[in-house]
CSV table of C-alpha atoms and ligand atoms in Angstrom, one decimal:
chain,number,residue,atom,x,y,z
A,1,UNK,CA,0.0,0.0,0.0
A,2,UNK,CA,1.4,3.2,-1.1
A,3,UNK,CA,0.6,6.1,1.2
A,4,UNK,CA,1.0,9.8,0.1
A,5,UNK,CA,3.9,11.2,2.1
A,6,UNK,CA,2.7,14.2,4.4
A,7,UNK,CA,5.4,16.8,5.3
A,8,UNK,CA,4.0,19.1,8.1
A,9,UNK,CA,5.4,22.2,9.7
A,10,UNK,CA,4.4,23.0,13.3
A,11,UNK,CA,5.2,26.6,13.7
A,12,UNK,CA,4.5,26.4,17.5
A,13,UNK,CA,4.4,29.9,19.2
A,14,UNK,CA,6.4,31.5,16.3
A,15,UNK,CA,5.4,34.0,13.7
A,16,UNK,CA,3.8,37.5,14.1
A,17,UNK,CA,1.4,38.3,11.3
A,18,UNK,CA,4.1,39.8,9.0
A,19,UNK,CA,6.6,37.0,9.8
A,20,UNK,CA,4.0,34.4,9.1
A,21,UNK,CA,2.9,35.9,5.7
A,22,UNK,CA,6.4,36.2,4.7
A,23,UNK,CA,7.3,32.6,5.6
A,24,UNK,CA,4.4,31.3,3.8
A,25,UNK,CA,5.2,33.3,0.7
A,26,UNK,CA,8.9,32.1,0.9
A,27,UNK,CA,7.6,28.5,1.3
A,28,UNK,CA,5.7,28.8,-1.8
A,29,UNK,CA,8.6,30.3,-3.8
A,30,UNK,CA,10.9,27.4,-2.6
A,31,UNK,CA,8.5,24.6,-2.8
A,32,UNK,CA,6.1,25.5,-5.5
A,33,UNK,CA,3.3,23.0,-6.0
A,34,UNK,CA,4.7,19.6,-5.0
A,35,UNK,CA,3.3,16.5,-6.8
A,36,UNK,CA,3.0,13.1,-5.1
A,37,UNK,CA,3.3,14.5,-1.6
A,38,UNK,CA,1.2,16.7,0.8
A,39,UNK,CA,2.6,19.8,2.5
A,40,UNK,CA,0.8,21.1,5.6
A,41,UNK,CA,1.6,24.0,7.8
A,42,UNK,CA,0.2,24.6,11.5
A,43,UNK,CA,0.7,28.3,12.3
A,44,UNK,CA,-0.5,30.0,15.5
A,45,UNK,CA,-4.3,30.8,15.8
A,46,UNK,CA,-4.1,34.6,15.1
A,47,UNK,CA,-2.5,34.2,11.7
A,48,UNK,CA,-4.4,31.2,10.3
A,49,UNK,CA,-6.6,33.2,8.1
A,50,UNK,CA,-3.8,35.2,6.6
A,51,UNK,CA,-1.6,32.1,6.1
A,52,UNK,CA,-4.5,30.3,4.6
A,53,UNK,CA,-4.8,33.0,1.8
A,54,UNK,CA,-1.2,32.4,0.9
A,55,UNK,CA,-1.0,28.6,1.0
A,56,UNK,CA,-4.5,27.1,0.2
A,57,UNK,CA,-4.3,28.3,-3.5
A,58,UNK,CA,-0.9,26.5,-3.7
A,59,UNK,CA,-2.6,23.3,-2.6
A,60,UNK,CA,-0.9,23.1,0.8
A,61,UNK,CA,-2.9,22.0,3.8
A,62,UNK,CA,-3.6,24.1,7.0
A,63,UNK,CA,-3.9,22.8,10.6
A,64,UNK,CA,-4.6,24.2,14.0
A,65,UNK,CA,-2.2,23.3,16.7
A,66,UNK,CA,-4.9,22.5,19.3
A,67,UNK,CA,-8.6,22.8,19.9
A,68,UNK,CA,-11.2,22.6,22.7
A,69,UNK,CA,-13.4,19.6,23.0
A,70,UNK,CA,-16.5,21.5,23.3
A,71,UNK,CA,-18.2,23.0,20.1
A,72,UNK,CA,-18.8,26.4,21.7
A,73,UNK,CA,-19.5,28.0,25.1
A,74,UNK,CA,-17.9,29.9,27.9
A,75,UNK,CA,-14.3,28.6,27.7
A,76,UNK,CA,-12.3,31.8,27.7
A,77,UNK,CA,-9.2,31.5,25.6
A,78,UNK,CA,-10.2,28.4,23.8
A,79,UNK,CA,-10.8,27.6,20.2
A,80,UNK,CA,-13.4,25.3,18.6
A,81,UNK,CA,-13.1,22.8,15.8
A,82,UNK,CA,-15.7,24.8,13.7
A,83,UNK,CA,-13.6,28.0,14.1
A,84,UNK,CA,-10.6,26.1,12.7
A,85,UNK,CA,-12.7,24.7,9.8
A,86,UNK,CA,-13.8,28.2,8.8
A,87,UNK,CA,-10.3,29.6,8.7
A,88,UNK,CA,-9.5,26.9,6.2
A,89,UNK,CA,-8.0,24.2,8.5
A,90,UNK,CA,-8.5,20.5,7.3
A,91,UNK,CA,-6.3,19.1,10.1
A,92,UNK,CA,-5.6,19.8,13.8
A,93,UNK,CA,-2.6,18.7,15.9
A,94,UNK,CA,-3.8,17.1,19.1
A,95,UNK,CA,-1.9,15.9,22.2
A,96,UNK,CA,1.5,17.4,21.3
A,97,UNK,CA,4.0,16.6,24.1
A,98,UNK,CA,4.5,20.3,24.8
A,99,UNK,CA,0.6,20.4,25.5
A,100,UNK,CA,0.8,17.3,27.7
A,101,UNK,CA,3.9,18.6,29.5
A,102,UNK,CA,3.0,22.3,30.1
A,103,UNK,CA,-0.8,22.4,29.8
A,104,UNK,CA,-1.7,19.2,31.6
A,105,UNK,CA,-3.2,17.4,28.7
A,106,UNK,CA,-4.0,13.8,29.5
A,107,UNK,CA,-5.0,10.8,27.4
A,108,UNK,CA,-8.6,11.5,28.4
A,109,UNK,CA,-8.7,15.1,27.2
A,110,UNK,CA,-6.8,14.0,23.9
A,111,UNK,CA,-9.6,11.6,23.3
A,112,UNK,CA,-12.2,14.2,23.8
A,113,UNK,CA,-10.4,16.6,21.4
A,114,UNK,CA,-10.0,13.9,18.7
A,115,UNK,CA,-13.9,13.4,19.1
A,116,UNK,CA,-14.5,17.2,18.5
A,117,UNK,CA,-12.3,17.3,15.6
A,118,UNK,CA,-14.1,14.3,13.8
A,119,UNK,CA,-17.5,15.9,14.6
A,120,UNK,CA,-16.4,19.0,12.6
A,121,UNK,CA,-14.7,16.9,9.8
A,122,UNK,CA,-11.3,18.0,10.9
A,123,UNK,CA,-8.6,15.3,10.5
A,124,UNK,CA,-6.7,14.8,13.8
A,125,UNK,CA,-3.0,14.6,13.9
A,126,UNK,CA,-2.5,12.7,17.1
A,127,UNK,CA,0.9,13.0,18.7
A,128,UNK,CA,2.4,10.3,20.9
A,129,UNK,CA,5.9,9.9,22.3
A,130,UNK,CA,7.9,8.7,25.3
A,131,UNK,CA,10.3,10.7,27.6
A,132,UNK,CA,14.0,10.0,27.8
A,133,UNK,CA,13.4,8.3,31.3
A,134,UNK,CA,10.6,6.1,29.8
A,135,UNK,CA,12.8,5.0,27.0
A,136,UNK,CA,15.8,4.3,29.3
A,137,UNK,CA,13.5,2.2,31.5
A,138,UNK,CA,12.2,0.0,28.6
A,139,UNK,CA,8.7,1.6,28.7
A,140,UNK,CA,8.6,3.0,25.2
A,141,UNK,CA,6.1,0.6,23.5
A,142,UNK,CA,4.0,0.5,26.7
A,143,UNK,CA,3.7,4.4,26.9
A,144,UNK,CA,2.9,4.6,23.1
A,145,UNK,CA,0.3,1.8,23.5
A,146,UNK,CA,-1.3,3.6,26.3
A,147,UNK,CA,-1.3,6.9,24.4
A,148,UNK,CA,-2.6,5.6,21.2
A,149,UNK,CA,-5.3,3.4,22.8
A,150,UNK,CA,-6.3,6.4,25.0
A,151,UNK,CA,-6.6,8.9,22.2
A,152,UNK,CA,-8.6,6.5,19.8
A,153,UNK,CA,-10.8,5.0,22.3
A,154,UNK,CA,-13.9,6.5,20.8
A,155,UNK,CA,-12.9,6.3,17.2
A,156,UNK,CA,-15.4,4.6,14.7
A,157,UNK,CA,-13.8,2.3,12.1
A,158,UNK,CA,-14.5,4.7,9.2
A,159,UNK,CA,-12.3,7.4,10.8
A,160,UNK,CA,-9.2,5.3,10.8
A,161,UNK,CA,-8.1,5.4,7.1
A,162,UNK,CA,-7.8,9.2,7.1
A,163,UNK,CA,-6.3,9.5,10.6
A,164,UNK,CA,-2.8,10.8,11.0
A,165,UNK,CA,-0.5,9.7,14.0
A,166,UNK,CA,2.8,11.4,14.8
A,167,UNK,CA,5.3,9.6,16.8
A,168,UNK,CA,7.4,12.3,18.5
A,169,UNK,CA,9.9,11.1,21.1
A,170,UNK,CA,10.0,13.8,23.7
A,171,UNK,CA,13.9,13.6,23.9
A,172,UNK,CA,14.2,14.3,20.3
A,173,UNK,CA,12.0,17.4,20.2
A,174,UNK,CA,14.1,20.6,19.8
A,175,UNK,CA,17.2,18.9,21.1
A,176,UNK,CA,19.0,18.1,17.8
A,177,UNK,CA,18.9,14.5,19.0
A,178,UNK,CA,17.0,12.6,16.3
A,179,UNK,CA,15.8,9.0,16.7
A,180,UNK,CA,17.8,6.7,14.4
A,181,UNK,CA,15.7,5.5,11.4
A,182,UNK,CA,15.6,2.0,12.9
A,183,UNK,CA,14.4,3.3,16.4
A,184,UNK,CA,11.7,5.3,14.6
A,185,UNK,CA,10.7,2.4,12.3
A,186,UNK,CA,10.4,0.1,15.4
A,187,UNK,CA,7.9,2.3,17.0
A,188,UNK,CA,6.0,3.2,13.8
A,189,UNK,CA,5.7,-0.5,13.1
A,190,UNK,CA,4.3,-1.0,16.7
A,191,UNK,CA,1.8,1.7,16.2
A,192,UNK,CA,0.5,0.3,12.9
A,193,UNK,CA,0.1,-3.0,14.5
A,194,UNK,CA,-2.0,-1.4,17.2
A,195,UNK,CA,-4.1,0.6,14.7
A,196,UNK,CA,-4.8,-2.8,13.0
A,197,UNK,CA,-5.9,-4.3,16.2
A,198,UNK,CA,-8.1,-1.2,16.8
A,199,UNK,CA,-9.6,-1.2,13.3
A,200,UNK,CA,-8.6,-3.6,10.5
A,201,UNK,CA,-5.7,-4.2,8.2
A,202,UNK,CA,-6.8,-2.1,5.2
A,203,UNK,CA,-7.6,1.0,7.5
A,204,UNK,CA,-4.2,0.6,9.2
A,205,UNK,CA,-2.5,0.3,5.8
A,206,UNK,CA,-4.1,3.7,4.8
A,207,UNK,CA,-3.4,5.6,8.1
A,208,UNK,CA,-0.3,7.8,7.9
A,209,UNK,CA,2.2,7.8,10.8
A,210,UNK,CA,4.6,10.8,10.8
A,211,UNK,CA,7.9,11.0,12.7
A,212,UNK,CA,8.7,14.2,14.5
A,213,UNK,CA,11.8,15.3,16.7
A,214,UNK,CA,14.7,17.2,15.1
A,215,UNK,CA,13.8,16.3,11.4
A,216,UNK,CA,16.2,18.3,9.4
A,217,UNK,CA,17.5,18.3,5.7
A,218,UNK,CA,20.3,16.1,6.5
A,219,UNK,CA,18.4,13.2,8.2
A,220,UNK,CA,15.0,13.3,6.5
A,221,UNK,CA,16.0,10.9,3.6
A,222,UNK,CA,16.9,8.2,5.8
A,223,UNK,CA,13.9,8.6,8.0
A,224,UNK,CA,11.7,8.5,5.0
A,225,UNK,CA,13.3,5.3,3.6
A,226,UNK,CA,11.7,3.3,6.4
A,227,UNK,CA,8.5,1.4,5.4
A,228,UNK,CA,6.2,2.8,8.2
A,229,UNK,CA,7.4,6.4,8.1
A,230,UNK,CA,4.8,8.2,6.0
A,231,UNK,CA,5.9,11.8,6.5
A,232,UNK,CA,7.4,14.3,9.1
A,233,UNK,CA,6.1,16.7,11.8
A,234,UNK,CA,8.7,19.3,11.7
A,235,UNK,CA,9.2,22.1,14.4
A,236,UNK,CA,12.4,24.2,14.2
A,237,UNK,CA,13.3,23.4,10.5
A,238,UNK,CA,9.8,24.3,9.3
A,239,UNK,CA,10.5,28.0,10.2
A,240,UNK,CA,13.3,28.2,7.6
A,241,UNK,CA,11.8,28.1,4.1
A,242,UNK,CA,14.9,26.6,2.5
A,243,UNK,CA,15.3,23.8,5.1
A,244,UNK,CA,11.6,23.0,5.0
A,245,UNK,CA,11.7,23.0,1.1
A,246,UNK,CA,14.5,20.5,1.3
A,247,UNK,CA,12.6,18.3,3.8
A,248,UNK,CA,9.6,18.4,1.3
A,249,UNK,CA,11.8,17.3,-1.4
A,250,UNK,CA,13.1,14.4,0.5
A,251,UNK,CA,14.6,11.5,-1.6
A,252,UNK,CA,14.2,7.9,-0.4
B,1,13P,P1,11.7,20.0,16.3
B,1,13P,O1,11.6,19.7,14.8
B,1,13P,O2,12.0,21.4,16.6
B,1,13P,O3,12.5,19.1,17.1
B,1,13P,O4,10.1,19.8,16.8
B,1,13P,C1,9.5,18.7,16.6
B,1,13P,C2,7.9,18.9,16.9
B,1,13P,O5,7.7,19.1,18.1
B,1,13P,C3,7.0,18.9,15.9
B,1,13P,O6,5.7,19.0,16.4
């Protein structure tokens, strides 16, 4: 089964309005319209609409970095799935380790957010990953299984084929310390087995699993050559148009 590679840039809390528009324009200048692969950017909420105007005509995809699990209401400071859809988002990142670490997100809140995304026809990009201590204690696959099962507990079978998962080992995020292609493949394969158990073989074969954590121009080719790595979720390097363009142009 050939899955279309997805190269996603998570801009995190970077980019004022003018910076974001300039970056989006630079990306288009450098990447053009890629064929055979999908390009996605996830800018901060206040700049989504302006970035959408730049990138949607180029055929790139837009994602929110988070959402609230309720559809509307008295939740000061939060953003709903429908708000994201109306800015042009087709995807939303859910359960990023920074949100789990700094904003107390749990498997239970991640599951509720996945539900809210699907109700609004947003495709969730569900992030999972172990800490360094968990890896060193041999708990990696156990942690990943708990996070994947926890996030997908309410998913109906029809949602699985378009689902995106991102394996982001916490120790590799923003550290320059990338997982080896073999380490990443080992976990991706385990995630796909888990998704097969939760859905069925053909759905799991369509579901894309991205790797994230210090993806750079000089390591993307080796990562993308692994059979269960279907793309990358890129932080730091997605803020530099030439680096991200090289990542999108990976060769495997
Ligand atoms: P870096 O690419 O900066 O390590 O960040 C990865 C990440 O957290 C993407 O969501």
